[in-house]
CSV table of C-alpha atoms in Angstrom, one decimal:
chain,number,residue,atom,x,y,z
A,26,MET,CA,-18.6,-25.0,-46.9
A,27,SER,CA,-16.8,-27.5,-44.7
A,28,ASP,CA,-13.6,-26.5,-46.4
A,29,ALA,CA,-14.0,-22.8,-45.6
A,30,ILE,CA,-11.1,-21.3,-43.6
A,31,ARG,CA,-12.3,-20.8,-40.0
A,32,PRO,CA,-10.6,-18.2,-37.7
A,33,MET,CA,-9.9,-19.9,-34.4
A,34,LEU,CA,-8.5,-16.9,-32.6
A,35,ARG,CA,-8.9,-13.2,-33.4
A,36,THR,CA,-7.9,-10.1,-31.4
A,37,GLU,CA,-9.4,-6.7,-32.0
A,38,ALA,CA,-7.6,-3.6,-30.8
A,39,LEU,CA,-5.9,-5.4,-27.9
A,40,ASP,CA,-4.2,-3.1,-25.4
A,41,LYS,CA,-2.1,-4.1,-22.5
A,42,SER,CA,0.0,-2.0,-20.1
A,43,PHE,CA,1.5,-2.6,-16.7
A,44,VAL,CA,1.1,-0.1,-13.9
A,45,LEU,CA,3.8,-0.5,-11.3
A,46,HIS,CA,2.4,0.8,-8.0
A,47,LEU,CA,5.6,0.1,-6.2
A,48,ARG,CA,7.3,2.5,-8.6
A,49,ASN,CA,5.0,5.5,-8.1
A,50,GLY,CA,2.4,4.2,-10.5
A,51,LEU,CA,4.8,4.1,-13.5
A,52,CYS,CA,2.8,2.9,-16.5
A,53,ILE,CA,4.5,0.8,-19.1
A,54,PRO,CA,2.4,0.3,-22.3
A,55,VAL,CA,3.3,-2.9,-24.0
A,56,LEU,CA,0.6,-3.7,-26.5
A,57,ARG,CA,-1.5,-1.2,-28.4
A,58,HIS,CA,-4.1,-2.0,-31.0
A,59,VAL,CA,-3.0,-5.5,-31.7
A,60,ASP,CA,-5.2,-7.1,-34.5
A,61,LEU,CA,-4.2,-10.7,-35.0
A,62,THR,CA,-6.2,-13.5,-36.7
A,63,VAL,CA,-5.2,-17.1,-36.7
A,64,ASN,CA,-7.1,-19.7,-38.7
A,65,GLU,CA,-7.4,-23.4,-38.2
A,66,GLY,CA,-4.4,-25.4,-39.4
A,67,GLU,CA,-2.3,-22.3,-39.5
A,68,CYS,CA,0.9,-21.4,-37.6
A,69,VAL,CA,1.7,-17.8,-36.8
A,70,ALA,CA,5.1,-16.9,-35.4
A,71,LEU,CA,5.4,-13.8,-33.2
A,72,THR,CA,8.6,-11.9,-33.9
A,73,GLY,CA,10.2,-8.7,-32.7
A,74,PRO,CA,13.1,-7.6,-30.6
A,75,SER,CA,13.6,-8.8,-27.1
A,76,GLY,CA,11.3,-6.9,-24.7
A,77,ALA,CA,8.8,-6.0,-27.5
A,78,GLY,CA,6.0,-7.8,-25.8
A,79,LYS,CA,5.8,-11.2,-27.6
A,80,SER,CA,5.4,-13.1,-24.4
A,81,THR,CA,3.0,-10.5,-23.0
A,82,LEU,CA,0.8,-11.0,-26.2
A,83,LEU,CA,0.9,-14.8,-25.8
A,84,ARG,CA,0.0,-14.6,-22.1
A,85,SER,CA,-2.8,-12.2,-22.9
A,86,LEU,CA,-4.2,-14.6,-25.5
A,87,TYR,CA,-4.3,-17.3,-22.8
A,88,GLY,CA,-6.0,-15.0,-20.3
A,89,ASN,CA,-3.0,-15.2,-18.0
A,90,TYR,CA,-2.4,-11.4,-18.4
A,91,ARG,CA,-5.6,-9.4,-18.3
A,92,ALA,CA,-6.1,-7.1,-21.3
A,93,ASP,CA,-6.8,-3.5,-20.6
A,94,GLY,CA,-8.8,-2.9,-23.8
A,95,GLY,CA,-10.0,-4.7,-26.9
A,96,ARG,CA,-11.2,-8.2,-27.5
A,97,ILE,CA,-9.7,-11.7,-27.7
A,98,TRP,CA,-12.1,-14.0,-29.6
A,99,VAL,CA,-11.5,-17.7,-29.3
A,100,ARG,CA,-13.6,-20.3,-31.1
A,101,HIS,CA,-14.8,-22.4,-28.2
A,102,ASP,CA,-17.6,-25.0,-28.4
A,103,GLY,CA,-18.7,-23.7,-31.8
A,104,ALA,CA,-19.0,-20.1,-30.8
A,105,MET,CA,-16.6,-17.2,-30.4
A,106,VAL,CA,-15.9,-16.3,-26.8
A,107,ASP,CA,-14.2,-13.1,-25.7
A,108,ILE,CA,-11.4,-14.2,-23.3
A,109,ALA,CA,-10.8,-10.6,-22.3
A,110,ALA,CA,-14.3,-10.2,-20.9
A,111,ALA,CA,-15.2,-13.7,-19.9
A,112,SER,CA,-15.8,-14.7,-16.3
A,113,PRO,CA,-13.1,-16.7,-14.5
A,114,ARG,CA,-15.2,-19.9,-14.8
A,115,THR,CA,-15.5,-19.4,-18.6
A,116,VAL,CA,-11.8,-18.8,-19.0
A,117,VAL,CA,-11.2,-22.1,-17.1
A,118,GLN,CA,-13.5,-23.9,-19.4
A,119,VAL,CA,-12.0,-22.4,-22.6
A,120,ARG,CA,-8.5,-23.4,-21.3
A,121,ALA,CA,-9.7,-26.9,-20.5
A,122,ALA,CA,-11.3,-27.6,-23.9
A,123,THR,CA,-9.8,-25.2,-26.4
A,124,LEU,CA,-6.6,-23.3,-25.4
A,125,GLY,CA,-3.4,-25.2,-24.9
A,126,TYR,CA,-0.3,-23.4,-23.6
A,127,VAL,CA,3.3,-24.5,-23.3
A,128,SER,CA,5.3,-22.1,-21.1
A,129,GLN,CA,9.1,-21.7,-21.2
A,130,PHE,CA,9.5,-23.4,-17.9
A,131,LEU,CA,7.9,-26.4,-16.3
A,132,ARG,CA,6.3,-25.3,-13.0
A,133,VAL,CA,7.3,-28.2,-10.9
A,134,VAL,CA,4.6,-30.0,-8.9
A,135,PRO,CA,6.4,-31.7,-6.0
A,136,ARG,CA,6.5,-35.5,-6.0
A,137,VAL,CA,4.4,-36.1,-9.1
A,138,PRO,CA,6.1,-38.4,-11.6
A,139,ALA,CA,6.7,-37.1,-15.1
A,140,LEU,CA,4.3,-39.6,-16.7
A,141,GLU,CA,1.5,-38.5,-14.4
A,142,ILE,CA,2.1,-34.8,-15.1
A,143,VAL,CA,1.7,-35.5,-18.8
A,144,ALA,CA,-1.2,-38.0,-18.4
A,145,GLN,CA,-3.2,-35.6,-16.2
A,146,ALA,CA,-3.3,-33.1,-19.0
A,147,ALA,CA,-5.0,-35.5,-21.4
A,148,ARG,CA,-8.5,-34.9,-22.4
A,149,GLY,CA,-11.3,-37.4,-23.1
A,150,LEU,CA,-9.2,-40.5,-22.5
A,151,SER,CA,-9.5,-43.2,-19.9
A,152,PRO,CA,-6.7,-43.1,-17.3
A,153,GLU,CA,-5.1,-46.1,-19.0
A,154,ALA,CA,-5.3,-44.6,-22.4
A,155,ALA,CA,-4.0,-41.3,-21.1
A,156,ARG,CA,-1.0,-43.0,-19.5
A,157,ALA,CA,-0.3,-44.9,-22.7
A,158,ARG,CA,-0.5,-41.7,-24.8
A,159,ALA,CA,1.8,-39.9,-22.3
A,160,GLU,CA,4.3,-42.7,-22.5
A,161,ALA,CA,4.4,-42.6,-26.2
A,162,LEU,CA,4.8,-38.8,-26.3
A,163,LEU,CA,7.6,-38.8,-23.7
A,164,LEU,CA,9.4,-41.5,-25.7
A,165,GLN,CA,8.9,-39.5,-29.0
A,166,LEU,CA,10.5,-36.6,-27.2
A,167,ASN,CA,13.5,-38.8,-26.2
A,168,ILE,CA,12.6,-39.0,-22.5
A,169,PRO,CA,13.7,-42.7,-21.7
A,170,ARG,CA,11.3,-45.0,-20.0
A,171,ARG,CA,13.4,-45.2,-16.8
A,172,MET,CA,12.7,-41.5,-16.2
A,173,HIS,CA,8.9,-41.6,-16.5
A,174,ALA,CA,8.3,-42.6,-12.9
A,175,LEU,CA,10.5,-39.8,-11.5
A,176,PRO,CA,9.3,-36.3,-10.6
A,177,PRO,CA,10.9,-33.9,-13.1
A,178,ALA,CA,12.4,-31.6,-10.4
A,179,THR,CA,15.8,-33.2,-10.8
A,180,PHE,CA,15.7,-33.3,-14.7
A,181,SER,CA,17.9,-31.0,-16.8
A,182,GLY,CA,16.4,-27.9,-18.3
A,183,GLY,CA,16.0,-29.5,-21.7
A,184,GLU,CA,14.4,-32.6,-20.2
A,185,GLN,CA,11.9,-30.5,-18.2
A,186,GLN,CA,11.0,-28.6,-21.3
A,187,ARG,CA,10.3,-31.8,-23.2
A,188,VAL,CA,8.0,-33.0,-20.3
A,189,ASN,CA,6.3,-29.6,-20.6
A,190,LEU,CA,5.9,-30.1,-24.4
A,191,ALA,CA,4.4,-33.5,-23.9
A,192,ARG,CA,2.0,-32.0,-21.4
A,193,GLY,CA,1.1,-29.3,-23.8
A,194,PHE,CA,0.5,-31.5,-26.8
A,195,ILE,CA,-1.3,-34.4,-25.2
A,196,GLY,CA,-4.6,-32.4,-24.8
A,197,GLY,CA,-4.9,-32.0,-28.6
A,198,HIS,CA,-6.4,-28.5,-28.0
A,199,PRO,CA,-7.7,-26.8,-31.2
A,200,VAL,CA,-5.6,-23.7,-30.4
A,201,LEU,CA,-2.0,-24.1,-29.1
A,202,LEU,CA,0.2,-21.3,-27.7
A,203,LEU,CA,3.9,-22.0,-27.6
A,204,ASP,CA,6.3,-19.7,-25.7
A,205,GLU,CA,9.9,-20.6,-26.9
A,206,PRO,CA,9.1,-24.3,-26.8
A,207,THR,CA,12.6,-25.3,-28.0
A,208,ALA,CA,14.8,-22.7,-26.2
A,209,SER,CA,16.9,-25.3,-24.4
A,210,LEU,CA,16.7,-28.2,-26.9
A,211,ASP,CA,19.4,-29.7,-29.1
A,212,ALA,CA,18.9,-30.0,-32.9
A,213,GLU,CA,17.7,-33.6,-32.7
A,214,ASN,CA,14.9,-32.7,-30.2
A,215,CYS,CA,14.0,-29.5,-32.1
A,216,ALA,CA,13.4,-31.7,-35.2
A,217,VAL,CA,11.0,-33.8,-33.1
A,218,VAL,CA,9.1,-30.7,-32.0
A,219,VAL,CA,8.9,-29.4,-35.6
A,220,GLY,CA,7.3,-32.8,-36.5
A,221,MET,CA,4.8,-32.5,-33.7
A,222,ILE,CA,3.8,-28.9,-34.7
A,223,LEU,CA,3.4,-29.9,-38.4
A,224,GLU,CA,1.3,-32.9,-37.3
A,225,ALA,CA,-0.9,-30.6,-35.1
A,226,LYS,CA,-1.4,-28.3,-38.1
A,227,ARG,CA,-2.5,-31.3,-40.2
A,228,GLN,CA,-5.1,-31.9,-37.4
A,229,LYS,CA,-6.3,-28.3,-38.0
A,230,VAL,CA,-4.8,-27.0,-34.8
A,231,ALA,CA,-4.2,-23.2,-34.9
A,232,VAL,CA,-0.7,-22.6,-33.5
A,233,ILE,CA,0.7,-19.3,-32.3
A,234,GLY,CA,4.3,-19.4,-31.2
A,235,ILE,CA,7.5,-17.6,-30.2
A,236,PHE,CA,10.4,-19.4,-31.8
A,237,HIS,CA,13.9,-18.0,-31.0
A,238,ASP,CA,15.4,-20.2,-33.7
A,239,ALA,CA,15.0,-18.9,-37.3
A,240,ALA,CA,15.2,-22.3,-38.9
A,241,MET,CA,12.5,-23.6,-36.6
A,242,ARG,CA,10.3,-20.6,-37.5
A,243,GLU,CA,10.9,-21.3,-41.2
A,244,ALA,CA,10.0,-24.9,-40.8
A,245,VAL,CA,6.6,-24.4,-39.1
A,246,ALA,CA,5.3,-20.9,-39.6
A,247,ASP,CA,2.9,-19.9,-42.3
A,248,ARG,CA,3.0,-16.2,-41.3
A,249,ILE,CA,4.9,-13.8,-39.2
A,250,TYR,CA,3.3,-11.3,-36.8
A,251,TYR,CA,5.7,-8.6,-35.9
A,252,VAL,CA,5.2,-7.2,-32.4
A,253,THR,CA,6.3,-3.5,-32.5
A,254,PRO,CA,8.1,-2.3,-29.4
A,255,LEU,CA,6.0,0.7,-28.2
A,256,GLN,CA,9.1,2.4,-26.7
A,257,ASP,CA,10.5,2.7,-30.2
A,258,ALA,CA,7.1,3.8,-31.7
A,259,ALA,CA,6.7,6.6,-29.2
L,20,MET,CA,-27.2,-16.2,-7.2
L,21,ASN,CA,-26.3,-18.4,-10.1
L,22,GLU,CA,-28.2,-21.7,-10.5
L,23,ASP,CA,-25.4,-24.0,-9.5
L,24,THR,CA,-23.5,-21.8,-7.0
L,25,LEU,CA,-22.6,-23.8,-3.9
L,26,LEU,CA,-21.9,-20.9,-1.6
L,27,SER,CA,-22.7,-17.3,-2.1
L,28,ALA,CA,-21.9,-14.4,0.3
L,29,ARG,CA,-23.2,-10.8,-0.2
L,30,GLY,CA,-22.2,-7.7,1.7
L,31,LEU,CA,-20.5,-9.3,4.7
L,32,THR,CA,-19.5,-6.8,7.3
L,33,LEU,CA,-17.9,-7.3,10.7
L,34,HIS,CA,-16.1,-4.9,13.0
L,35,PHE,CA,-14.3,-5.6,16.2
L,36,GLY,CA,-14.8,-2.2,17.9
L,37,ALA,CA,-13.3,0.3,15.5
L,38,VAL,CA,-11.2,-2.4,13.7
L,39,PRO,CA,-12.8,-3.6,10.4
L,40,ALA,CA,-12.5,-7.3,9.9
L,41,LEU,CA,-14.9,-7.5,7.0
L,42,VAL,CA,-16.1,-4.6,4.9
L,43,ASP,CA,-18.8,-5.3,2.3
L,44,VAL,CA,-17.3,-8.7,1.2
L,45,ASP,CA,-18.9,-10.7,-1.6
L,46,ALA,CA,-17.8,-14.2,-2.4
L,47,GLU,CA,-19.0,-17.0,-4.7
L,48,LEU,CA,-18.0,-20.7,-4.8
L,49,TRP,CA,-19.0,-23.3,-7.3
L,50,PRO,CA,-19.0,-27.1,-6.8
L,51,GLY,CA,-15.5,-28.6,-7.1
L,52,GLU,CA,-13.8,-25.2,-7.0
L,53,VAL,CA,-11.0,-24.2,-4.8
L,54,LEU,CA,-10.9,-20.5,-3.7
L,55,ALA,CA,-7.9,-19.1,-1.9
L,56,VAL,CA,-8.2,-16.1,0.4
L,57,VAL,CA,-4.8,-14.5,0.9
L,58,GLY,CA,-3.5,-11.5,2.8
L,59,GLU,CA,-1.3,-10.7,5.8
L,60,SER,CA,-2.3,-11.3,9.4
L,61,GLY,CA,-5.1,-9.0,10.3
L,62,SER,CA,-6.4,-8.7,6.7
L,63,GLY,CA,-9.7,-10.4,7.7
L,64,LYS,CA,-9.2,-13.7,5.9
L,65,THR,CA,-9.8,-15.9,8.9
L,66,SER,CA,-12.8,-13.8,9.9
L,67,LEU,CA,-14.2,-14.4,6.4
L,68,LEU,CA,-13.7,-18.2,6.8
L,69,ASN,CA,-15.4,-18.2,10.2
L,70,VAL,CA,-18.4,-16.1,8.9
L,71,LEU,CA,-18.7,-18.2,5.7
L,72,SER,CA,-18.8,-21.4,7.7
L,73,GLY,CA,-21.4,-20.0,10.1
L,74,ARG,CA,-19.1,-20.1,13.1
L,75,TRP,CA,-19.4,-16.4,13.5
L,76,GLN,CA,-22.3,-14.1,12.9
L,77,PRO,CA,-21.7,-11.1,10.6
L,78,GLN,CA,-23.1,-7.6,11.6
L,79,SER,CA,-24.6,-7.4,8.2
L,80,GLY,CA,-24.7,-9.4,5.0
L,81,VAL,CA,-25.9,-12.9,4.1
L,82,VAL,CA,-24.3,-16.3,3.2
L,83,TRP,CA,-26.4,-18.8,1.1
L,84,TYR,CA,-25.5,-22.5,0.9
L,85,ARG,CA,-27.1,-24.8,-1.7
L,86,ASP,CA,-27.8,-28.2,-0.2
L,87,PRO,CA,-27.5,-31.5,-2.3
L,88,GLU,CA,-31.3,-31.2,-3.1
L,89,GLY,CA,-30.7,-27.8,-4.6
L,90,LYS,CA,-32.4,-25.9,-1.8
L,91,LEU,CA,-30.9,-22.6,-0.6
L,92,ALA,CA,-30.3,-22.0,3.1
L,93,ASP,CA,-29.3,-18.9,4.9
L,94,VAL,CA,-26.3,-20.1,6.9
L,95,HIS,CA,-26.8,-17.6,9.7
L,96,ALA,CA,-30.5,-18.2,10.0
L,97,MET,CA,-30.2,-22.0,10.5
L,98,PRO,CA,-31.1,-23.5,13.8
L,99,GLN,CA,-27.9,-24.5,15.6
L,100,PRO,CA,-28.6,-28.3,15.4
L,101,THR,CA,-29.0,-27.9,11.6
L,102,LEU,CA,-25.7,-26.1,11.3
L,103,ARG,CA,-23.9,-28.6,13.5
L,104,ALA,CA,-25.4,-31.5,11.3
L,105,LEU,CA,-24.1,-29.7,8.2
L,106,HIS,CA,-20.6,-29.4,9.8
L,107,ARG,CA,-20.7,-33.1,10.5
L,108,SER,CA,-21.7,-34.2,7.1
L,109,ASP,CA,-21.7,-31.9,4.0
L,110,TRP,CA,-19.0,-29.7,5.3
L,111,GLY,CA,-15.5,-30.1,6.8
L,112,PHE,CA,-13.1,-27.8,8.6
L,113,VAL,CA,-9.4,-28.2,8.5
L,114,HIS,CA,-7.7,-26.1,11.2
L,115,GLN,CA,-4.1,-24.9,11.2
L,116,ASN,CA,-3.6,-26.7,14.5
L,117,PRO,CA,-4.9,-30.2,14.1
L,118,ARG,CA,-5.3,-30.6,17.8
L,119,GLU,CA,-8.4,-28.3,17.6
L,120,ASN,CA,-10.1,-30.9,15.5
L,121,LEU,CA,-8.7,-34.2,16.7
L,122,ARG,CA,-9.4,-36.0,19.9
L,123,MET,CA,-6.0,-36.6,21.4
L,124,GLY,CA,-7.2,-39.3,23.7
L,125,VAL,CA,-8.8,-41.4,20.9
L,126,THR,CA,-6.8,-43.7,18.5
L,127,ALA,CA,-6.1,-42.6,15.0
L,128,GLY,CA,-8.7,-45.0,13.6
L,129,GLY,CA,-11.2,-43.8,16.2
L,130,ASN,CA,-10.7,-40.2,15.1
L,131,VAL,CA,-11.5,-41.1,11.6
L,132,GLY,CA,-14.3,-43.5,12.5
L,133,GLU,CA,-16.0,-41.1,14.8
L,134,ARG,CA,-17.2,-38.8,11.9
L,135,LEU,CA,-18.7,-41.9,10.3
L,136,MET,CA,-20.5,-42.9,13.5
L,137,ALA,CA,-21.8,-39.3,13.9
L,138,GLN,CA,-23.4,-39.9,10.5
L,139,GLY,CA,-25.1,-43.1,11.7
L,140,ALA,CA,-22.6,-45.8,10.7
L,141,ARG,CA,-22.8,-48.6,13.3
L,142,HIS,CA,-21.0,-51.6,11.8
L,143,TYR,CA,-17.7,-51.7,13.7
L,144,GLY,CA,-15.8,-53.8,11.2
L,145,ARG,CA,-16.8,-51.6,8.3
L,146,ILE,CA,-16.0,-48.4,10.1
L,147,ARG,CA,-12.6,-49.7,11.0
L,148,GLU,CA,-12.0,-50.8,7.4
L,149,GLU,CA,-13.0,-47.4,6.1
L,150,ALA,CA,-10.8,-45.7,8.7
L,151,ILE,CA,-7.8,-47.8,7.6
L,152,ALA,CA,-8.5,-47.0,3.9
L,153,TRP,CA,-8.5,-43.3,4.7
L,154,LEU,CA,-5.3,-43.5,6.7
L,155,GLY,CA,-3.9,-45.1,3.5
L,156,GLN,CA,-5.2,-42.2,1.4
L,157,VAL,CA,-3.3,-39.7,3.6
L,158,GLU,CA,-0.2,-42.0,3.7
L,159,ILE,CA,-0.4,-43.2,7.3
L,160,ASP,CA,0.5,-46.9,7.7
L,161,ALA,CA,-2.3,-49.2,8.6
L,162,ASP,CA,-0.4,-50.4,11.6
L,163,ARG,CA,-0.7,-47.0,13.2
L,164,VAL,CA,-4.5,-47.3,13.3
L,165,ASP,CA,-4.6,-48.1,17.0
L,166,ASP,CA,-2.0,-45.5,18.1
L,167,LEU,CA,-2.9,-42.3,19.9
L,168,PRO,CA,-2.4,-39.1,17.9
L,169,ARG,CA,0.1,-37.8,20.6
L,170,THR,CA,2.6,-40.3,19.1
L,171,PHE,CA,2.3,-38.6,15.7
L,172,SER,CA,4.5,-35.9,14.2
L,173,GLY,CA,3.0,-32.5,13.2
L,174,GLY,CA,2.7,-33.5,9.6
L,175,MET,CA,1.1,-36.8,10.4
L,176,LEU,CA,-1.4,-35.1,12.7
L,177,GLN,CA,-2.3,-32.7,9.9
L,178,ARG,CA,-2.8,-35.7,7.5
L,179,LEU,CA,-4.9,-37.4,10.2
L,180,GLN,CA,-7.1,-34.3,10.5
L,181,ILE,CA,-7.6,-34.4,6.7
L,182,ALA,CA,-8.6,-38.0,6.8
L,183,ARG,CA,-11.0,-37.3,9.6
L,184,THR,CA,-12.5,-34.4,7.6
L,185,LEU,CA,-12.8,-36.1,4.3
L,186,VAL,CA,-14.1,-39.5,5.4
L,187,THR,CA,-17.7,-38.3,5.2
L,188,HIS,CA,-17.2,-37.1,1.6
L,189,PRO,CA,-18.0,-33.5,2.3
L,190,ARG,CA,-19.0,-31.2,-0.6
L,191,LEU,CA,-17.3,-28.2,0.9
L,192,VAL,CA,-14.2,-27.9,3.1
L,193,PHE,CA,-13.0,-24.8,4.9
L,194,MET,CA,-9.2,-24.8,5.4
L,195,ASP,CA,-7.3,-22.4,7.7
L,196,GLU,CA,-3.6,-22.3,6.9
L,197,PRO,CA,-3.5,-26.1,6.5
L,198,THR,CA,0.3,-26.2,5.9
L,199,GLY,CA,1.2,-23.5,8.3
L,200,GLY,CA,3.9,-24.3,10.9
L,201,LEU,CA,5.1,-27.4,9.0
L,202,ASP,CA,8.6,-28.1,7.6
L,203,VAL,CA,8.9,-27.3,3.9
L,204,SER,CA,9.3,-30.9,2.9
L,205,VAL,CA,6.3,-32.0,4.9
L,206,GLN,CA,4.4,-29.0,3.4
L,207,ALA,CA,5.1,-30.2,-0.1
L,208,ARG,CA,3.8,-33.7,0.6
L,209,LEU,CA,0.7,-32.3,2.2
L,210,LEU,CA,0.0,-29.9,-0.6
L,211,ASP,CA,0.3,-32.6,-3.2
L,212,LEU,CA,-2.0,-34.8,-1.1
L,213,ILE,CA,-4.6,-32.1,-0.7
L,214,ARG,CA,-4.4,-31.2,-4.4
L,215,SER,CA,-5.0,-34.7,-5.6
L,216,LEU,CA,-7.7,-35.6,-3.0
L,217,VAL,CA,-9.6,-32.4,-3.7
L,218,ALA,CA,-9.4,-32.9,-7.5
L,219,ARG,CA,-10.3,-36.6,-7.4
L,220,LEU,CA,-13.2,-36.2,-5.0
L,221,GLY,CA,-14.5,-33.0,-6.6
L,222,ILE,CA,-14.5,-31.2,-3.3
L,223,ALA,CA,-15.0,-27.4,-3.2
L,224,ALA,CA,-12.8,-25.6,-0.7
L,225,VAL,CA,-12.2,-22.2,0.8
L,226,LEU,CA,-8.6,-22.0,1.6
L,227,VAL,CA,-7.2,-19.3,3.9
L,228,THR,CA,-3.4,-18.9,3.5
L,229,HIS,CA,-0.8,-16.2,3.7
L,230,ASP,CA,1.4,-18.3,1.4
L,231,LEU,CA,1.1,-17.4,-2.3
L,232,THR,CA,2.8,-20.6,-3.4
L,233,VAL,CA,0.2,-22.7,-1.6
L,234,ALA,CA,-2.5,-20.6,-3.3
L,235,ARG,CA,-0.9,-21.1,-6.7
L,236,LEU,CA,-0.7,-24.9,-6.3
L,237,LEU,CA,-4.2,-25.5,-4.9
L,238,ALA,CA,-6.6,-22.8,-5.9
L,239,HIS,CA,-8.5,-22.1,-9.1
L,240,ARG,CA,-9.4,-18.6,-8.0
L,241,ILE,CA,-7.9,-16.2,-5.5
L,242,MET,CA,-9.2,-13.3,-3.4
L,243,VAL,CA,-6.7,-10.8,-2.0
L,244,MET,CA,-7.8,-9.1,1.3
L,245,GLN,CA,-6.4,-6.0,3.0
L,246,ARG,CA,-7.9,-4.4,6.1
L,247,GLY,CA,-11.2,-6.3,5.7
L,248,ARG,CA,-11.7,-5.5,2.1
L,249,VAL,CA,-11.3,-7.7,-1.1
L,250,VAL,CA,-8.9,-5.5,-3.1
L,251,GLU,CA,-8.4,-7.9,-6.0
L,252,ALA,CA,-9.9,-11.2,-7.2
L,253,GLY,CA,-9.6,-13.4,-10.2
L,254,LEU,CA,-8.1,-16.6,-11.6
L,255,THR,CA,-5.1,-17.5,-9.5
L,256,ASP,CA,-2.6,-17.3,-12.3
L,257,GLN,CA,-4.0,-13.9,-13.5
L,258,VAL,CA,-3.8,-12.3,-10.1
L,259,LEU,CA,-0.3,-13.7,-9.2
L,260,ASP,CA,1.3,-13.2,-12.7
L,261,ASP,CA,-0.4,-9.9,-13.5
L,262,PRO,CA,-1.3,-8.3,-10.2
L,263,ARG,CA,-3.1,-4.9,-10.5
L,264,HIS,CA,-3.7,-3.6,-7.0
L,265,ALA,CA,-0.8,-2.0,-5.2
L,266,TYR,CA,-1.2,-4.3,-2.2
L,267,THR,CA,-1.2,-7.5,-4.5
L,268,GLN,CA,1.9,-6.2,-6.3
L,269,LEU,CA,3.6,-5.8,-2.9
L,270,LEU,CA,2.6,-9.3,-1.8
L,271,VAL,CA,3.8,-10.9,-5.1
L,272,SER,CA,7.0,-9.0,-5.1
L,273,SER,CA,7.7,-10.0,-1.5
L,274,VAL,CA,7.9,-13.7,-2.3
L,275,LEU,CA,11.4,-15.1,-2.3
L,276,GLN,CA,12.1,-17.0,-5.5
L,277,ALA,CA,13.4,-20.5,-4.6
């Protein structure tokens, strides 16, 4: 039984639209009836043309965008929790323990050194162990030691993205959401990220990602989920 | 009221003549949670802070506070001495203008030590030691401990007020525009300081601000107020990244992207 495939995240008839009150209540439907299941140790890549709603779907899965209809089940603490209906406190708990998210851009916290930003995201480690792990991850992502004590505000786009990746991976969350994690990385660093995703999959992490790069997608994804643009469908 | 809620308000209403300051406002705060209340001037956010903290009486509605022993108390039914004792110990209040809270004729160390003495501390050496430690926490040099606050800059005064407020290890802090009126660079430093202190000490806070960036950096949850009503509430990132109410959409779209 222990080898059975366990779904870690499952959406049922997920709907999401945006109502723009500043534009006379214009309603833009983006997601309609999305049914997506991701199992442990599996990587699903979201594809579709630009503007189709890939990022909207990923943000909805994290509870950052609020679903208008349907359910988003996440396996948290041994039970399936519906992120779409959960209280804010529950969403905070699910994010802390279960759902990791790497955004496209690092939201810069003023004055905090890169190493601290990464170490603070660790889970279940002593402060010393968290710092050691953060250092190892930053080095693995080719952020040299001399930069660890600096706040990343002055780093290049690619360096900030790698700090962001280290922060996303250090928690070892069972479900990991990746929004274009390698958009501004060179080939060498992309290869490092591929290695990290494959290692996470071996640790049974369920990964859902948007990868702009086809080779990257080939290397990590077990399945493709095509997000249909609703404007075309209509 | 949930078993471990720290503060819970139901149906708060307050009018100034015909002007609604609070209309049927509910609020909930858990231990260690930071709740931001945002809105323009006149939206009722400062009224809410004053009513939640017992400084003002609502015309209707109730605010419950759970003390460290787990007992519930109706904040507006407390005898004045009990409420004052609460403000000196379990609670703290950070004003936009630090001069409202600080005693300008007393040294920096004295300002911090005074809150400890109000709680019964009597050993002068230990009080001074603790005061210096707290000045360090808010990044004021120990050699300024005997200086009067009037020799401090605006940002230093605000940090001194925070040290004075946190020295008694309150469980709940009310903050009214704590970074208002400060230079941007001073604001960033103060924000980072508040963020790390609140997280490290596990303090719950109600934070009133008109600045959405401050709310995003500090708060777990956010309440958007307009004309005395809560028009939208939720996790901070949900409300700011996916605003639903017309007024929230207007606020979010009015922020200049730096």
